[in-house]
Amino acid sequence: MVIKSKRSWELSEAAATPEAVYMNRRQWLKAAGFTGLGLGAALAGPGFLASSALAAIGGYPFARNEAYTLDRAITDEEEATTYTNFYEFGSSKNIWKKTRKMKSDPWTVTIDGMVEAEMTLDATDLVDRIGGTEERLYRHRCVEAWSMAVPWSGVPLANLVKFARPAAGAKYLRMETFMDPVVAPGQKQSWYPWPYVEGLTIDEATNELAFLATGIYGKPLPNQNGAPIRLVTPWKYGFKSIKSIVRFTFTDERPVSFWEQLAGNEYGFWANVNPGIPHPRWPQRTERLLGTGQRVPTQMYNGYGEQVAEMYAALGITDPRELYY
Ligand code: MTE
């Protein structure tokens, strides 16, 4: 790969980077007299200027699943929705206004690969059909050593896996972000291996923590946070939590993720949060809380060992480095 300019992922942190509602959501919208755009425009603040159409769905805020608790305060909403990583729109954190150009309704999602029947359907229909929308409070730890704690709305990824009915031989779930350099000028930067790709083992994808978010702070996701549907894997570094997903592929080959392709020695496939494995540019022992700037110790698996450690022990992984690379 020819590197044509200073690689932004090498910059310093400072510089770079229950199936309850069963009225069809679009019917609800119509009944309520909204269009996606109309509702988006009616909402205020940075979190909503670019809201997706899932925006328009009835049911927000969803009931909180109290099984997922925090050890810290919820991050200020404006911070979490204006300090974002979305390289498709540039390497700055301040790209939220640029994401307005993205049209997240309608949004088509494909499920393919080793499944009983490949399908392409609208994101709202997919979420309706897989069901289980709820709110969860999760910590989010970026490899750049900043973190936040936010309420996500969405569905367990395990519900999608069940819905897709993968073949017994499928070992991984590969996910892909949209590709549209006209809307997302960062994708014109040919030294990046677009589209953004991420992957999980099927065990990880069906772990109770793996979540497909469609909302944040009790409202639909704004574009900059990955509208209309994104992954959230709170025990892994944030780069695994792929935004604005258009494709879920079940496969027997380990996917090579976007960052892994760029610098496999820096960004691993497993990418489990581990304060003992320093990144070449960011020591990982502590993290800076978005909003307050307070530094707190980073926890193994971002504090989610109870939910995930057994899964890795069962794979016989004993070298903690293997839990990152
Ligand atoms: N997904 C896509 N498609 N493009 C990206 O640049 N950045 C990742 C992840 N998902 C990224 C992405 C990184 S590095 C992080 S830390 C999180 O999104 C940030 O999520 P947030 O902006 O909602 O906090």
Coordinates of C-alpha atoms and ligand atoms in Angstrom, one line a residue:
M1 CA 0.0 0.0 0.0
V2 CA 1.3 3.4 -0.9
I3 CA 1.1 5.9 1.9
K4 CA 0.4 9.2 0.3
S5 CA 0.4 11.5 3.3
K6 CA 1.0 11.6 6.9
R7 CA -1.1 8.7 8.3
S8 CA -3.6 10.1 10.7
W9 CA -3.8 6.9 12.8
E10 CA -0.2 7.7 13.6
L11 CA -1.1 11.1 15.1
S12 CA -1.2 11.8 18.8
E13 CA -4.6 11.6 20.4
A14 CA -4.8 15.3 20.6
A15 CA -4.1 15.7 16.9
A16 CA -6.0 12.8 15.4
T17 CA -8.0 11.1 16.2
P18 CA -39.3 -7.8 23.9
E19 CA -40.4 -7.7 20.5
A20 CA -42.6 -5.2 22.3
V21 CA -43.7 -2.7 19.8
Y22 CA -45.2 -4.6 17.0
M23 CA -46.8 -1.9 15.0
N24 CA -44.6 -1.6 12.0
R25 CA -42.4 1.4 12.7
R26 CA -43.1 3.1 9.4
Q27 CA -46.8 2.6 10.0
W28 CA -46.4 4.2 13.4
L29 CA -44.6 7.1 11.8
K30 CA -47.3 7.6 9.2
A31 CA -49.9 7.4 11.9
A32 CA -48.0 10.0 13.9
G33 CA -47.8 12.2 10.9
F34 CA -44.0 12.2 10.7
T35 CA -41.5 11.7 7.9
G36 CA -38.0 10.8 8.8
L37 CA -36.8 14.2 7.7
G38 CA -39.6 16.0 9.3
L39 CA -39.0 14.4 12.7
G40 CA -35.2 14.9 12.3
A41 CA -35.8 18.6 11.7
A42 CA -38.1 18.9 14.6
L43 CA -35.5 17.7 17.1
A44 CA -32.8 20.0 18.4
G45 CA -29.1 19.9 19.4
P46 CA -26.1 18.2 17.9
G47 CA -27.3 14.8 18.8
F48 CA -30.3 15.2 16.5
L49 CA -29.4 17.4 13.7
A50 CA -28.4 14.3 11.8
S51 CA -30.7 11.8 13.3
S52 CA -31.5 8.6 11.4
A53 CA -34.8 7.4 10.4
L54 CA -34.7 4.8 13.1
A55 CA -35.1 8.1 14.6
A56 CA -38.7 8.0 13.8
I57 CA -39.5 4.8 15.4
G58 CA -42.0 4.7 18.2
G59 CA -40.9 3.3 21.5
Y60 CA -38.0 5.6 22.5
P61 CA -36.9 5.7 25.2
F62 CA -36.8 1.9 25.5
A63 CA -36.9 0.2 28.9
R64 CA -33.5 0.0 30.5
N65 CA -32.1 -3.5 31.2
E66 CA -30.9 -3.0 34.8
A67 CA -28.5 -5.9 34.5
Y68 CA -25.9 -3.5 33.0
T69 CA -24.7 -1.0 35.5
L70 CA -21.9 1.6 35.5
D71 CA -19.2 2.4 38.0
R72 CA -19.1 6.0 36.9
A73 CA -21.4 8.8 35.8
I74 CA -23.0 8.8 32.4
T75 CA -21.0 11.0 30.0
D76 CA -22.5 14.4 29.1
E77 CA -24.6 13.8 25.9
E78 CA -23.1 16.7 24.0
E79 CA -19.6 15.4 24.6
A80 CA -20.4 11.9 23.4
T81 CA -22.2 13.1 20.3
T82 CA -19.7 15.7 19.2
Y83 CA -16.4 14.0 20.0
T84 CA -16.5 11.1 17.7
N85 CA -14.4 8.8 15.5
F86 CA -15.8 8.3 12.0
Y87 CA -12.9 8.2 9.6
E88 CA -15.2 8.0 6.6
F89 CA -15.8 11.7 7.3
G90 CA -12.2 12.6 8.2
S91 CA -9.7 11.9 11.0
S92 CA -10.7 14.8 13.2
K93 CA -13.0 14.1 16.2
N94 CA -15.1 17.1 15.2
I95 CA -16.8 15.7 12.2
W96 CA -20.4 15.6 13.5
K97 CA -21.6 18.4 11.2
K98 CA -20.0 16.7 8.1
T99 CA -22.0 13.5 8.7
R100 CA -25.3 15.4 8.0
K101 CA -24.8 14.6 4.3
M102 CA -25.3 10.9 5.1
K103 CA -28.8 9.7 4.4
S104 CA -29.6 6.9 6.9
D105 CA -33.2 6.4 5.8
P106 CA -33.9 4.3 3.9
W107 CA -31.0 2.0 4.9
T108 CA -30.5 -1.4 3.4
V109 CA -28.8 -4.2 5.2
T110 CA -27.6 -7.5 3.7
I111 CA -27.2 -10.7 5.6
D112 CA -25.2 -13.2 3.5
G113 CA -22.5 -15.9 3.4
M114 CA -23.0 -19.1 5.3
V115 CA -26.6 -18.6 6.2
E116 CA -29.8 -20.6 5.5
A117 CA -31.1 -17.8 3.2
E118 CA -29.3 -14.7 2.2
M119 CA -31.4 -11.6 2.5
T120 CA -31.5 -7.9 2.0
L121 CA -33.9 -5.8 4.0
D122 CA -34.5 -2.3 5.4
A123 CA -32.7 -1.7 8.7
T124 CA -35.9 -0.8 10.5
D125 CA -37.6 -4.0 9.3
L126 CA -34.5 -6.0 10.4
V127 CA -34.6 -4.5 13.9
D128 CA -38.4 -5.1 14.1
R129 CA -38.0 -8.7 13.0
I130 CA -35.1 -9.6 15.2
G131 CA -36.7 -7.9 18.2
G132 CA -35.6 -7.4 21.8
T133 CA -35.0 -3.7 21.8
E134 CA -33.9 -2.3 25.2
E135 CA -31.5 0.3 26.7
R136 CA -28.2 -0.6 28.3
L137 CA -25.6 1.4 30.1
Y138 CA -22.1 0.5 28.9
R139 CA -18.6 1.8 29.3
H140 CA -16.8 2.5 26.0
R141 CA -13.0 2.5 25.9
C142 CA -11.1 3.8 22.8
V143 CA -7.6 2.5 22.1
E144 CA -6.6 6.2 22.1
A145 CA -7.1 6.0 25.9
W146 CA -10.3 8.1 26.2
S147 CA -13.5 6.6 27.4
M148 CA -17.2 7.3 27.9
A149 CA -20.2 5.8 29.6
V150 CA -23.4 6.0 27.6
P151 CA -27.0 4.6 27.4
W152 CA -27.3 2.7 24.1
S153 CA -30.6 1.5 22.7
G154 CA -30.7 -1.5 20.5
V155 CA -30.9 -5.3 20.3
P156 CA -28.6 -8.1 21.3
L157 CA -26.4 -9.1 18.4
A158 CA -27.2 -12.7 19.4
N159 CA -30.8 -12.0 18.2
L160 CA -29.5 -11.2 14.7
V161 CA -27.3 -14.3 14.7
K162 CA -30.4 -16.4 15.6
F163 CA -32.5 -14.7 13.0
A164 CA -29.9 -15.3 10.3
R165 CA -29.7 -19.0 11.0
P166 CA -26.0 -19.5 10.2
A167 CA -24.6 -22.8 9.0
A168 CA -22.9 -25.0 11.5
G169 CA -19.5 -24.3 9.8
A170 CA -19.8 -20.5 10.2
K171 CA -17.1 -19.4 12.7
Y172 CA -17.1 -15.6 12.2
L173 CA -19.4 -12.7 11.7
R174 CA -17.9 -10.1 9.3
M175 CA -19.5 -6.6 9.3
E176 CA -19.0 -3.8 6.8
T177 CA -19.8 -0.1 6.7
F178 CA -21.3 1.7 3.7
M179 CA -19.1 2.9 0.9
D180 CA -19.9 6.2 -0.7
P181 CA -17.0 8.6 -1.2
V182 CA -19.4 11.3 -2.4
V183 CA -21.1 11.4 0.9
A184 CA -18.1 10.4 3.0
P185 CA -15.0 12.2 1.6
G186 CA -12.7 10.3 3.9
Q187 CA -13.3 7.4 1.6
K188 CA -11.4 9.2 -1.1
Q189 CA -8.3 8.7 0.9
S190 CA -7.0 5.7 -1.0
W191 CA -4.4 4.7 1.5
Y192 CA -7.2 3.5 3.8
P193 CA -8.6 0.0 3.0
W194 CA -12.2 1.0 2.6
P195 CA -14.9 0.0 3.4
Y196 CA -14.5 -0.2 7.2
V197 CA -14.7 -3.9 8.2
E198 CA -14.8 -5.6 11.5
G199 CA -15.3 -9.1 12.7
L200 CA -16.1 -11.2 15.7
T201 CA -16.1 -15.0 16.4
I202 CA -19.6 -16.4 16.5
D203 CA -19.0 -17.0 20.3
E204 CA -18.3 -13.3 20.7
A205 CA -21.2 -12.3 18.5
T206 CA -23.6 -14.3 20.6
N207 CA -22.1 -13.2 23.9
E208 CA -24.7 -11.4 26.0
L209 CA -22.8 -8.1 25.8
A210 CA -22.5 -7.8 22.1
F211 CA -25.1 -5.2 21.1
L212 CA -26.4 -3.7 17.9
A213 CA -27.2 -0.1 18.8
T214 CA -29.8 2.0 17.0
G215 CA -30.0 4.7 19.6
I216 CA -28.1 6.6 22.3
Y217 CA -29.4 8.7 25.2
G218 CA -32.9 7.4 24.8
K219 CA -33.1 8.7 21.2
P220 CA -32.2 7.4 17.8
L221 CA -28.5 7.4 16.9
P222 CA -27.3 10.6 15.3
N223 CA -25.3 10.0 12.1
Q224 CA -21.9 10.7 13.7
N225 CA -22.4 7.9 16.3
G226 CA -23.1 5.3 13.5
A227 CA -26.7 5.7 12.4
P228 CA -28.8 3.8 11.8
I229 CA -27.2 0.7 13.2
R230 CA -23.8 0.0 14.7
L231 CA -22.0 -2.6 16.8
V232 CA -21.2 -2.1 20.5
T233 CA -18.7 -4.5 22.1
P234 CA -17.9 -2.9 25.4
W235 CA -15.1 -5.3 26.5
K236 CA -13.1 -4.5 23.3
Y237 CA -11.4 -1.3 22.2
G238 CA -13.8 1.1 20.5
F239 CA -12.5 0.5 17.0
K240 CA -14.2 -2.9 17.0
S241 CA -17.6 -1.1 17.4
I242 CA -18.2 -0.6 13.6
K243 CA -20.7 2.1 12.7
S244 CA -23.4 2.4 10.0
I245 CA -23.4 -1.3 9.1
V246 CA -24.7 -2.4 5.6
R247 CA -23.6 -6.0 5.6
F248 CA -23.4 -8.9 8.0
T249 CA -21.5 -11.9 6.5
F250 CA -21.2 -15.3 8.1
T251 CA -18.0 -17.0 7.2
D252 CA -15.5 -19.7 8.2
E253 CA -12.5 -17.3 7.5
R254 CA -11.3 -14.9 10.1
P255 CA -12.1 -11.4 8.8
V256 CA -9.2 -8.9 8.5
S257 CA -10.5 -5.7 10.0
F258 CA -9.9 -2.2 8.7
W259 CA -7.3 -1.2 11.3
E260 CA -5.7 -4.6 11.3
Q261 CA -5.1 -4.2 7.5
L262 CA -3.5 -0.9 8.1
A263 CA -1.3 -1.8 11.0
G264 CA -1.7 -5.3 12.3
N265 CA 1.1 -4.8 14.8
E266 CA -0.9 -2.0 16.4
Y267 CA -4.6 -3.1 16.1
G268 CA -5.4 -6.7 16.7
F269 CA -8.3 -8.9 15.7
W270 CA -9.3 -9.7 19.3
A271 CA -8.7 -6.1 20.6
N272 CA -9.8 -6.9 24.1
V273 CA -9.2 -4.1 26.5
N274 CA -6.1 -4.9 28.4
P275 CA -4.2 -2.4 30.5
G276 CA -1.1 -4.6 30.4
I277 CA -0.6 -4.4 26.6
P278 CA 0.6 -0.9 25.7
H279 CA -0.2 0.4 22.2
P280 CA 2.8 1.9 20.5
R281 CA 1.4 5.4 21.0
W282 CA -1.0 5.1 23.9
P283 CA -0.1 3.5 27.2
Q284 CA -3.2 1.6 28.3
R285 CA -3.0 1.6 32.1
T286 CA -5.3 4.6 32.5
E287 CA -8.0 6.4 30.5
R288 CA -9.4 9.9 30.3
L289 CA -13.1 10.2 30.9
L290 CA -14.8 12.3 28.2
G291 CA -16.4 15.3 29.7
T292 CA -14.6 15.6 33.0
G293 CA -11.1 14.8 31.8
Q294 CA -10.6 12.7 34.9
R295 CA -8.0 9.9 34.6
V296 CA -9.1 6.5 35.9
P297 CA -7.4 3.1 35.8
T298 CA -8.3 0.9 32.9
Q299 CA -9.7 -2.5 33.7
M300 CA -9.1 -5.8 32.0
Y301 CA -11.8 -6.4 29.5
N302 CA -12.9 -2.9 30.4
G303 CA -14.4 -4.4 33.5
Y304 CA -16.5 -7.0 31.7
G305 CA -14.5 -10.1 32.7
E306 CA -17.4 -11.7 34.4
Q307 CA -19.3 -11.8 31.1
V308 CA -16.4 -12.7 28.7
A309 CA -13.4 -14.3 30.4
E310 CA -14.8 -17.8 30.4
M311 CA -15.4 -17.6 26.6
Y312 CA -11.6 -17.0 26.1
A313 CA -10.6 -19.5 28.7
A314 CA -12.7 -22.1 26.8
L315 CA -10.6 -21.3 23.7
G316 CA -7.5 -22.2 25.6
I317 CA -6.0 -18.7 25.2
T318 CA -3.6 -18.2 28.1
D319 CA -1.2 -15.6 26.7
P320 CA -2.9 -12.2 27.3
R321 CA -1.2 -10.8 24.2
E322 CA -3.3 -13.2 22.2
L323 CA -6.4 -11.5 23.6
Y324 CA -5.3 -8.4 21.8
Y325 CA -3.7 -9.5 18.5
Ligands
MTE1 N1 -16.8 2.7 12.5 C1 -16.6 3.2 11.2 N2 -17.3 2.8 10.2 N3 -15.6 4.2 11.1 C2 -14.8 4.6 12.1 O1 -13.9 5.5 11.9 N4 -14.2 4.4 14.5 C3 -14.2 3.4 15.5 C4 -15.6 2.9 15.9 N5 -16.3 2.6 14.8 C5 -15.0 4.1 13.4 C6 -16.1 3.1 13.5 C7 -13.5 4.0 16.7 S1 -11.9 4.1 16.6 C8 -14.2 4.2 17.9 S2 -13.4 4.6 19.3 C9 -15.7 4.2 17.9 O2 -16.3 4.0 16.7 C10 -16.1 5.6 18.4 O3 -17.5 5.6 18.6 P1 -18.2 7.0 18.9 O4 -17.7 8.0 17.9 O5 -19.7 6.7 18.8 O6 -17.8 7.3 20.3

